[in-house]
Structures are given as C-alpha cells and as structure tokens.
Short mmCIF file of C-alpha atoms in Angstrom, two decimals:
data_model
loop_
_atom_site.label_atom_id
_atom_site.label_comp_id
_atom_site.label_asym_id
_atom_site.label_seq_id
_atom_site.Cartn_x
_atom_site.Cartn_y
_atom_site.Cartn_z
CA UNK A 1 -52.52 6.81 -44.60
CA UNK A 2 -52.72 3.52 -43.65
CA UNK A 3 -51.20 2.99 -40.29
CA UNK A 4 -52.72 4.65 -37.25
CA UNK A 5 -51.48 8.32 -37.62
CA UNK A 6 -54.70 7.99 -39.88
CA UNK A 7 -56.80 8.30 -36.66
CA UNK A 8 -55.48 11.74 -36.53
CA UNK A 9 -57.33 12.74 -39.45
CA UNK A 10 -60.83 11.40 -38.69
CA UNK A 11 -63.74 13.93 -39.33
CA UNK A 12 -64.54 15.07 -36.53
CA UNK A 13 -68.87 17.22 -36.27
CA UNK A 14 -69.80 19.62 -34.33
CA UNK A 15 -73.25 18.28 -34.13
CA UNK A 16 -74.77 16.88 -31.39
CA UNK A 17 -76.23 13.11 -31.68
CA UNK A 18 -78.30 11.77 -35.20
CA UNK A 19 -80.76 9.09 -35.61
CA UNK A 20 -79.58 6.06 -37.42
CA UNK A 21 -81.21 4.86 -40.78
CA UNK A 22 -81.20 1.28 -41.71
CA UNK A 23 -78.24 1.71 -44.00
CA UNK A 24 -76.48 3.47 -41.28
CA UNK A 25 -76.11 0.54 -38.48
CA UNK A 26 -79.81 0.87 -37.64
CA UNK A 27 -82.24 -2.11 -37.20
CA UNK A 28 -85.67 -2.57 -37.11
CA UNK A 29 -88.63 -5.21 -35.55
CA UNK A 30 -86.36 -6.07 -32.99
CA UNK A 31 -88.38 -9.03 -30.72
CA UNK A 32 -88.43 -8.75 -27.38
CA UNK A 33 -86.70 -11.86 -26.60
CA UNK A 34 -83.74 -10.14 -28.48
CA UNK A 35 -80.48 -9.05 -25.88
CA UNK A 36 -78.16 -6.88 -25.67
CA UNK A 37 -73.88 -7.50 -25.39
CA UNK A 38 -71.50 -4.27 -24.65
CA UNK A 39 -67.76 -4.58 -24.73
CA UNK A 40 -64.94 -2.41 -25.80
CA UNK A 41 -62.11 -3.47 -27.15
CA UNK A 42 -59.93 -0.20 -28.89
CA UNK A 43 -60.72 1.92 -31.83
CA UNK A 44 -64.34 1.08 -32.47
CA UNK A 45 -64.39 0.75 -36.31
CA UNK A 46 -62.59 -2.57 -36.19
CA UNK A 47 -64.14 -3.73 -33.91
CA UNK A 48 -67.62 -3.41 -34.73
CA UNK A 49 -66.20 -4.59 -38.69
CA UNK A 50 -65.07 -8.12 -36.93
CA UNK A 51 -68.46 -8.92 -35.22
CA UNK A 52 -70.58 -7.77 -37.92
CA UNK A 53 -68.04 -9.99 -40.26
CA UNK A 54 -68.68 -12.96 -38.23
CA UNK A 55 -71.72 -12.59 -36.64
CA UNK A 56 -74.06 -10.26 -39.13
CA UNK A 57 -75.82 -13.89 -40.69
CA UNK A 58 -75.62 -15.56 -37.34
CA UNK A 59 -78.59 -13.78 -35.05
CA UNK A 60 -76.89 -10.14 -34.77
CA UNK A 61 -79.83 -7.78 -35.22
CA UNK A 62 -77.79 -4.40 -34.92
CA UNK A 63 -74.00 -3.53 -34.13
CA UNK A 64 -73.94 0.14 -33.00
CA UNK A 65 -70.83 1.76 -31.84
CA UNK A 66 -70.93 4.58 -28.93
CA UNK A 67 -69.74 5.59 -25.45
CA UNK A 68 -70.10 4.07 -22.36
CA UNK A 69 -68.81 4.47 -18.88
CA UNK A 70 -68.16 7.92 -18.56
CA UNK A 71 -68.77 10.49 -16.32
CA UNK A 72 -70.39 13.54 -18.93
CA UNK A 73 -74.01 13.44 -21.01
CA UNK A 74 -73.85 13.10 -24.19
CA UNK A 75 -70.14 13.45 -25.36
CA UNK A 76 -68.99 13.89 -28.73
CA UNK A 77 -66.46 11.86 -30.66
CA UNK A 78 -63.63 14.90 -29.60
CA UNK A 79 -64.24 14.97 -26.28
CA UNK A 80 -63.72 11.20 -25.57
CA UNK A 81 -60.89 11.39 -27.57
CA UNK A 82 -59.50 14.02 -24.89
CA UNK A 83 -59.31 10.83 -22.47
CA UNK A 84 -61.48 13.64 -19.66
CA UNK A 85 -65.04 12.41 -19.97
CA UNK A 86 -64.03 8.52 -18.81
CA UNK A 87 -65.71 6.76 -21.91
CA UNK A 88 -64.57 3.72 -23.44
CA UNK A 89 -65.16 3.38 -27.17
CA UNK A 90 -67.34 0.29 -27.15
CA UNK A 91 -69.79 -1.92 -29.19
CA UNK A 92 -73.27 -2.66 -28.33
CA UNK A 93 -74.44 -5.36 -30.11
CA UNK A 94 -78.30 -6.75 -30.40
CA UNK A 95 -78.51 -10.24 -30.79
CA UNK A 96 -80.84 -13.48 -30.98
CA UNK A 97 -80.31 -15.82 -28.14
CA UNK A 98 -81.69 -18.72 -29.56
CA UNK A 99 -79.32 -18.86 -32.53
CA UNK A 100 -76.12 -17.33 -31.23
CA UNK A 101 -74.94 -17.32 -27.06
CA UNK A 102 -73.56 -14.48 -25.30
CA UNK A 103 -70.62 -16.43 -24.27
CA UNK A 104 -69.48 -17.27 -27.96
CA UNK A 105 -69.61 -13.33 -28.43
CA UNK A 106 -67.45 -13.08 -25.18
CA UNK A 107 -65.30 -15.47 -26.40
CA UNK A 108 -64.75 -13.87 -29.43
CA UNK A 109 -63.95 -10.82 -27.95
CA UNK A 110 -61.13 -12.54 -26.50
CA UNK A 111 -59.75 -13.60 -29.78
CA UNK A 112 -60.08 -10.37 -31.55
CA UNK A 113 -57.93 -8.17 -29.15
CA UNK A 114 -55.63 -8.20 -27.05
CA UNK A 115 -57.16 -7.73 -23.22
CA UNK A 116 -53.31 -7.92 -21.90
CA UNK A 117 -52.38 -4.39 -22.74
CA UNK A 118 -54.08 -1.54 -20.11
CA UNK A 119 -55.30 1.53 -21.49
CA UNK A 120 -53.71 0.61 -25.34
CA UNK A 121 -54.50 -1.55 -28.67
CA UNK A 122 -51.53 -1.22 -31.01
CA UNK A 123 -50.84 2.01 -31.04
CA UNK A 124 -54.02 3.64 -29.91
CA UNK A 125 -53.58 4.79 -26.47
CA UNK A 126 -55.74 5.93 -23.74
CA UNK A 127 -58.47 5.05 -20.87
CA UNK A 128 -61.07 5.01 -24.51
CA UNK A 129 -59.54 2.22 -25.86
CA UNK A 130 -59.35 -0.02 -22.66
CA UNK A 131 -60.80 -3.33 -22.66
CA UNK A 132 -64.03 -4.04 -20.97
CA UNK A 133 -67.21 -5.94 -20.76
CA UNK A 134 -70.30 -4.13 -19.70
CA UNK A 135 -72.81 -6.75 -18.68
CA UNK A 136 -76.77 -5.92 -18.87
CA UNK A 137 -78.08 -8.77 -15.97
CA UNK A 138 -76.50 -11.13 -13.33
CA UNK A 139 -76.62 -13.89 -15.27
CA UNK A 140 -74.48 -11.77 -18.11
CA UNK A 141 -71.93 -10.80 -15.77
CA UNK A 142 -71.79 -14.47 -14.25
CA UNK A 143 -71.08 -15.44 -17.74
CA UNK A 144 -68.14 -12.74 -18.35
CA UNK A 145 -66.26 -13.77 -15.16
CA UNK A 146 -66.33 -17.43 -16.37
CA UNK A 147 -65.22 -16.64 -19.99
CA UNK A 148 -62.52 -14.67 -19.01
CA UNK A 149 -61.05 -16.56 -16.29
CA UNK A 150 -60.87 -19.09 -18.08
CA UNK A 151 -59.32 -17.26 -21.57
CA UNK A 152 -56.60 -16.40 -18.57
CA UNK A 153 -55.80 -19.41 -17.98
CA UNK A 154 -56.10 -21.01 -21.45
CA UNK A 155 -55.83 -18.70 -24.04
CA UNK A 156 -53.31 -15.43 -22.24
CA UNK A 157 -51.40 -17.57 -20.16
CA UNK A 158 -48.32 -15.30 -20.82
CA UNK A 159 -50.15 -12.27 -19.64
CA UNK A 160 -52.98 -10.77 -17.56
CA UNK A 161 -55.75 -10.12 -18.72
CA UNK A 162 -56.74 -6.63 -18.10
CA UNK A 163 -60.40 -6.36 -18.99
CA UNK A 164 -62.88 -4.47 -17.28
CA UNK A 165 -66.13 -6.27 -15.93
CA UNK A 166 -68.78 -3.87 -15.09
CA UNK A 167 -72.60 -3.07 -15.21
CA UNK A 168 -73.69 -1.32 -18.18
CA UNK A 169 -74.72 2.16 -17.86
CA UNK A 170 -75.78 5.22 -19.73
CA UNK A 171 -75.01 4.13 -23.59
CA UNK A 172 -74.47 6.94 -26.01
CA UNK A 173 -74.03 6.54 -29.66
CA UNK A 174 -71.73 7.47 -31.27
CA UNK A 175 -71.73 10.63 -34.34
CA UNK A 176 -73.65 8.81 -37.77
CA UNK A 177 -70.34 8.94 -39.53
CA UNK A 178 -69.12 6.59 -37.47
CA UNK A 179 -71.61 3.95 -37.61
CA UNK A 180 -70.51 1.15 -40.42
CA UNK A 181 -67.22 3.22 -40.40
CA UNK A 182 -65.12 0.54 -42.71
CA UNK A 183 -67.90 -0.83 -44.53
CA UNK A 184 -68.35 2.17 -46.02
CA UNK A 185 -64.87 3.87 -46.11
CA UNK A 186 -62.98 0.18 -47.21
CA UNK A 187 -58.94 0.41 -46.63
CA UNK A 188 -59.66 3.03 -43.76
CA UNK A 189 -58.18 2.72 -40.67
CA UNK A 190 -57.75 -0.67 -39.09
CA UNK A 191 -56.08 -0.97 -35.40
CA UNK A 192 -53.42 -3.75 -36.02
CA UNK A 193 -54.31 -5.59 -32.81
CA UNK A 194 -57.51 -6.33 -33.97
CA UNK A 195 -57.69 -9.74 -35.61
CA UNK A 196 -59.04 -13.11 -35.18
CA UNK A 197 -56.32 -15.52 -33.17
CA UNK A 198 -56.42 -19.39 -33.94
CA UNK A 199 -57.32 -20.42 -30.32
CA UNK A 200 -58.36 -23.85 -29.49
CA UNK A 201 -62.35 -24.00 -27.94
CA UNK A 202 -62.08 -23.10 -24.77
CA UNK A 203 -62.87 -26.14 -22.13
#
C-alpha cells in the first residue's frame, strides 16, 4: 500500500514504553555541551527519515521520535492517534552545536513540510500531525520566532504559516517499532508533503 491508507495498517503494541538499543535510534556518550531541538511536523517516520538523511554525518547524535504536548502520561501510539490525549507526533533531535546550528535545523523544518496547512500534512489529519516547534531555552525560542517570521515572509508568502511555538514539556517516546521506522521497513509509508523544497537561503 503505498499511499497513506497504509497508515491504517501500522502495528499497533499493547505494551507500555521500551528502552532503545543503539540499532534502534539510541545513542550513546552524549557530551554535555550536546542540545536538544523538538518539532513536529506530521507523520513522524518521514520526518525523522529527512533529518537523519541530512543531518545524521553533520553533528546529530540521536533522532528519536515520541509525543509531546499532551495532556495524559505516557500514551501509546493508539491513543494519540485518537486525536484525545493532545500530543503532537514530533522529533527530538540531539545535536552538536559547534558543527551544526539550531537555526539551520529550524530552517529545514521549514523546507520539509508544509507549516501552512492546520491540523493536516497530505492526507494525514488531526491535532497529532500539526506543526510545531517546542523550544528547550529562551534563547531557542528567540531563535524559532526569527526563523519563522522570516520563512513567512520569504519562503510562504502565499500562505500563513501555522506553526506552533511553545516550551517543551513532558517528552515521551514513542513504541521501539517506531524508532528508525523507514530505515528499516524501506518503501513504507511516506507522507507526500514531506520533502525538501528548493528555497533560496533565507536573508
């Protein structure tokens, strides 16, 4: 199946939360001076795909998709999908300052999806696949206002940018089997919205 009725068909576990290995989106010896970037952006499989694709050589220490900004502990896969617990399918990525910004991953973001569409990427449909930016410090969520005020006015000048901008709280990750989702299931399900646009570098 490979348009998005194929999200209907994802395995879904009854178990609660597992600890990831290194093969399955863990990382380990982490420095301290490492930080941490949290934005959803639709169906989390592509999107953790494209920044591992781009970023995984560049100072990206661990991708790990979850939930964030919801209202109930520790919610399964199912009951996000239900659109009642308030979580966003998301990305939290670890990364090295010194050898990639948190502004070229925000700008990215902005390229991969499309922020203009409330609620919706493609076809996928929902408050879990809205777009939003959950920033970890003041300085992070000076950063996010700048980047996307200014992909408004550059880069979705014929629409309005819908993302959310809000402090990161309670992260939860998300079941093992979807951790490195289309690396290891190639040809699975990819949300059509999600690809890299040709912008020009934003001034």
């Amino acid at each position: 199946m490979p348009n998005f009725v194929s999200r209907f068909f994802r395995p879904f576990t009854s178990s609660t939360k597992m600890g990831l290995g290194p093969a399955e989106g863990g990382a380990q010896n982490i420095p301290d001076t490492a930080q941490k970037c949290t934005v959803a952006a639709g169906c989390f499989w592509g999107v953790e795909h494209l920044f591992r694709k781009d970023f995984g050589e560049q100072g990206l220490y661990d991708a790990r998709v979850g939930y964030i900004g919801g209202d109930t502990n520790n919610p399964s896969y199912r009951a996000v999908c239900s659109g009642r617990t308030g979580h966003a399918e998301a990305l939290q990525m670890t990364f090295d300052p010194s050898r990639i910004s948190y502004t070229t991953l925000l700008e990215f973001l902005y390229k991969m999806h499309d922020p203009t569409t409330k609620d919706r990427q493609g076809a996928d449909t929902g408050t879990q696949y809205r777009s939003a930016i959950f920033y970890h410090s003041p300085e992070q969520e000076k950063a996010a206002r700048e980047v996307t005020e200014k992909a408004q006015t550059q880069w979705w000048k014929n629409g309005k940018i819908t993302t959310e901008i809000l402090e990161a709280g309670q992260w939860w990750d998300a079941e093992t089997y979807h951790q490195l989702y289309l690396h290891k299931n190639p040809g699975g399900y990819e949300c059509p919205a999600h690809y890299v646009r040709k912008f020009p570098p934003l001034s």
